[in-house]
Tab-separated table of C-alpha atoms in Angstrom:
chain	number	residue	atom	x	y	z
A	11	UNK	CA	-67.019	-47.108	-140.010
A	12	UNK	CA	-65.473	-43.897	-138.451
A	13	UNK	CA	-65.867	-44.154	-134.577
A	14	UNK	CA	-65.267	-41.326	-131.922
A	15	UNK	CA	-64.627	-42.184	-128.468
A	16	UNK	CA	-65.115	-39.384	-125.969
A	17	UNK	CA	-63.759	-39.920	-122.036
A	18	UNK	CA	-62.862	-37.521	-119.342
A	19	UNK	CA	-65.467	-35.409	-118.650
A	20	UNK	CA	-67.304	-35.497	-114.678
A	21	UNK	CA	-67.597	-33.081	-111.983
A	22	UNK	CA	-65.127	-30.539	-110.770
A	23	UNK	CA	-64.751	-27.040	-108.292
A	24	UNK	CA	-64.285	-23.342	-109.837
A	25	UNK	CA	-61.072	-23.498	-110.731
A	26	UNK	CA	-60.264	-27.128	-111.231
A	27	UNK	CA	-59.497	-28.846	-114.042
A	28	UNK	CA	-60.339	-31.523	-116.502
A	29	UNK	CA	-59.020	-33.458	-119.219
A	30	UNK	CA	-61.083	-34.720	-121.931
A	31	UNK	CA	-60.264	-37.715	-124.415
A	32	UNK	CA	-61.628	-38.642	-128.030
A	33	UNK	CA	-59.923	-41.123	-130.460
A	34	UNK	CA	-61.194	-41.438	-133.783
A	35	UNK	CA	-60.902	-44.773	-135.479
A	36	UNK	CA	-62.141	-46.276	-138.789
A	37	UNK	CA	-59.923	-44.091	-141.440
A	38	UNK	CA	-57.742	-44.808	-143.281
A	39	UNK	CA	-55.320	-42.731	-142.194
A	40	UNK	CA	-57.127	-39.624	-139.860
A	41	UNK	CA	-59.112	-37.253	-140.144
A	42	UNK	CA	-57.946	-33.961	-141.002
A	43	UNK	CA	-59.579	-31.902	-138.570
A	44	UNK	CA	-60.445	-33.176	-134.995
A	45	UNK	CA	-62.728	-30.585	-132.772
A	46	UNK	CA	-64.214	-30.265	-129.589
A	47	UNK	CA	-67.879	-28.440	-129.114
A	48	UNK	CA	-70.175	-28.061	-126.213
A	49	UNK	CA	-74.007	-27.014	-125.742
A	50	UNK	CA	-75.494	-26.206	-122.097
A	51	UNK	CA	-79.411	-26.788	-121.865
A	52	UNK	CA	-81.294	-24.081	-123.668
A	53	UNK	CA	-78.115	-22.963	-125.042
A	54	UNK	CA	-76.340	-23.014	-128.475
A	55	UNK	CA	-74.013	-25.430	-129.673
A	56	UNK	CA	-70.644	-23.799	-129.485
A	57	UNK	CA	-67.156	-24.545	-131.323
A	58	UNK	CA	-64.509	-24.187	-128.859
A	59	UNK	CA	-61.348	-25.819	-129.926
A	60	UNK	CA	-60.130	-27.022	-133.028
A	61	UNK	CA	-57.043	-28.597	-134.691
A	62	UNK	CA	-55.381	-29.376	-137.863
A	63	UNK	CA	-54.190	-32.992	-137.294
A	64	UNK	CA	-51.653	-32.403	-140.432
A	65	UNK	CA	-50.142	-28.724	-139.336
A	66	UNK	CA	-51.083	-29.048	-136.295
A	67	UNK	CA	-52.492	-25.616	-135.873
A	68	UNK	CA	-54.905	-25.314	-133.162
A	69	UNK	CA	-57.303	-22.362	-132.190
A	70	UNK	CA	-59.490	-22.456	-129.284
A	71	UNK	CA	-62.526	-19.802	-129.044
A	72	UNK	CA	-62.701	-16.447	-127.071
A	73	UNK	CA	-64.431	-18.124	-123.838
A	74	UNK	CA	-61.986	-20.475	-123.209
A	75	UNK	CA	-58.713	-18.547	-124.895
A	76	UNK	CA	-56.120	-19.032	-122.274
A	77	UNK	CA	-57.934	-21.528	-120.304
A	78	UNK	CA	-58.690	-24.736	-122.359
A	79	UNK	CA	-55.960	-26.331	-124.837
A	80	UNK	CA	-56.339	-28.984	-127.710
A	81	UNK	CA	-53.261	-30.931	-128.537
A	82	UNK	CA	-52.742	-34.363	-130.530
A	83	UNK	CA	-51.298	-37.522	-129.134
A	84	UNK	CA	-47.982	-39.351	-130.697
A	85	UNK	CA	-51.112	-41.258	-132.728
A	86	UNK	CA	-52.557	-38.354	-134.589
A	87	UNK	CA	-55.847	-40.103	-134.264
A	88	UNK	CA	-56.400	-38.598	-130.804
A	89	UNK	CA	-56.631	-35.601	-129.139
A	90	UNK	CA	-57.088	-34.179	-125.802
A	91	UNK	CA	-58.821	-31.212	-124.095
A	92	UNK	CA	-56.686	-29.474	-121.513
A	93	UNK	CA	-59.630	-27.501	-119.391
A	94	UNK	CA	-57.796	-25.357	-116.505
A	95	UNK	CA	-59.406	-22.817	-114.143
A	96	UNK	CA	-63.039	-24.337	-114.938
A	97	UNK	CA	-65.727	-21.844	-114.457
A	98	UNK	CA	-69.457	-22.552	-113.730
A	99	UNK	CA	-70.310	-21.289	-117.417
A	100	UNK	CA	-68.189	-24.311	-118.930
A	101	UNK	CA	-70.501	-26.999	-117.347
A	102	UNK	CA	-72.438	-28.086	-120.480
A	103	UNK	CA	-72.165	-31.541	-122.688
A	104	UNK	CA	-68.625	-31.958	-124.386
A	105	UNK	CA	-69.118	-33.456	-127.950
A	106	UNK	CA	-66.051	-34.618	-129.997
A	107	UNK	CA	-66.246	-34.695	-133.625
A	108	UNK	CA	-63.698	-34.868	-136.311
A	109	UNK	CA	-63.616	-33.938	-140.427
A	110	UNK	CA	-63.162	-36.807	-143.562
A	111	UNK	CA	-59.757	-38.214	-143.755
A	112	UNK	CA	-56.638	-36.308	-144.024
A	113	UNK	CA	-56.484	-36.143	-148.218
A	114	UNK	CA	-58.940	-33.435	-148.535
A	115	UNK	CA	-58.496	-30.041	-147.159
A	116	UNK	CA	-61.195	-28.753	-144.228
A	117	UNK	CA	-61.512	-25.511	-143.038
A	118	UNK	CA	-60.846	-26.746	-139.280
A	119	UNK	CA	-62.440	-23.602	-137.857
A	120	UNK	CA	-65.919	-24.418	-139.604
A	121	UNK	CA	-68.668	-26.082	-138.580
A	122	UNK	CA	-69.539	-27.178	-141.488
A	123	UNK	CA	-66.284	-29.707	-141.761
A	124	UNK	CA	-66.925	-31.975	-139.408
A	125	UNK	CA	-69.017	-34.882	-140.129
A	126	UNK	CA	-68.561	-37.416	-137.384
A	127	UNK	CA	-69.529	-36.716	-133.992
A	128	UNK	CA	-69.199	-38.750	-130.697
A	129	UNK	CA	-71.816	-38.855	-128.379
A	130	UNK	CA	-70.580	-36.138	-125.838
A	131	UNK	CA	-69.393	-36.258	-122.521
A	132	UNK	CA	-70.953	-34.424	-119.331
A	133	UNK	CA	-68.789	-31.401	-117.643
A	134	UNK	CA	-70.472	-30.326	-114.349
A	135	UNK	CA	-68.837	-27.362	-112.289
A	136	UNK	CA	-69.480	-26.642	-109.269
A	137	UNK	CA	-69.374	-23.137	-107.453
């Protein structure tokens, strides 16, 4: 049974930062896409970081281009969310998720590829 494991997320000022953890566990290998998404009440779910755990090609969205980073651990099984210069706007629920295992190709920067989800982490920023 694939398992996500979100940590990381809390309270922080304009500008601070945050990391955010998720390790997947329950392939047999890894998945081939791990993800990060986030939806603020009455809002849209929104993709905003993605990355191929085989290439290792990462893309992050326009909102958060410059500020927030995805990278892989030494593992490949988990991967971090680097959120600098935090903005009111990002507070919102953080939800991990992560594609099937790495045999099968995803499109990483689809929704549609990622069927396991953890159960999301709270991001509150203060102004």
């Amino acid at each position: 049974q694939v398992d996500l494991v979100e940590s990381g997320g809390g309270s922080a000022q304009a500008g601070g930062s945050l990391r955010l953890s998720c390790a997947a566990s329950g392939y047999y290998d890894r998945p081939y896409c791990m993800g990060w998404f986030r939806q603020a009440p009455g809002k849209e779910r929104e993709r905003i970081a993605a990355i191929n755990t085989r290439t290792l090609n990462a893309r992050t969205a326009d909102s958060v281009k410059g500020r927030f980073t995805i990278v892989q651990d030494s593992t490949q099984s988990t991967v971090y969310l680097q959120m600098n210069d935090l903005k009111p706007e990002d507070a919102a629920m953080y939800y991990c998720a992560a594609s099937g295992g790495i045999s099968t190709f995803y499109n990483c920067w689809a929704d549609r590829s990622y069927s396991n989800w953890g159960q999301g982490t709270q991001v509150t920023v203060s102004s």
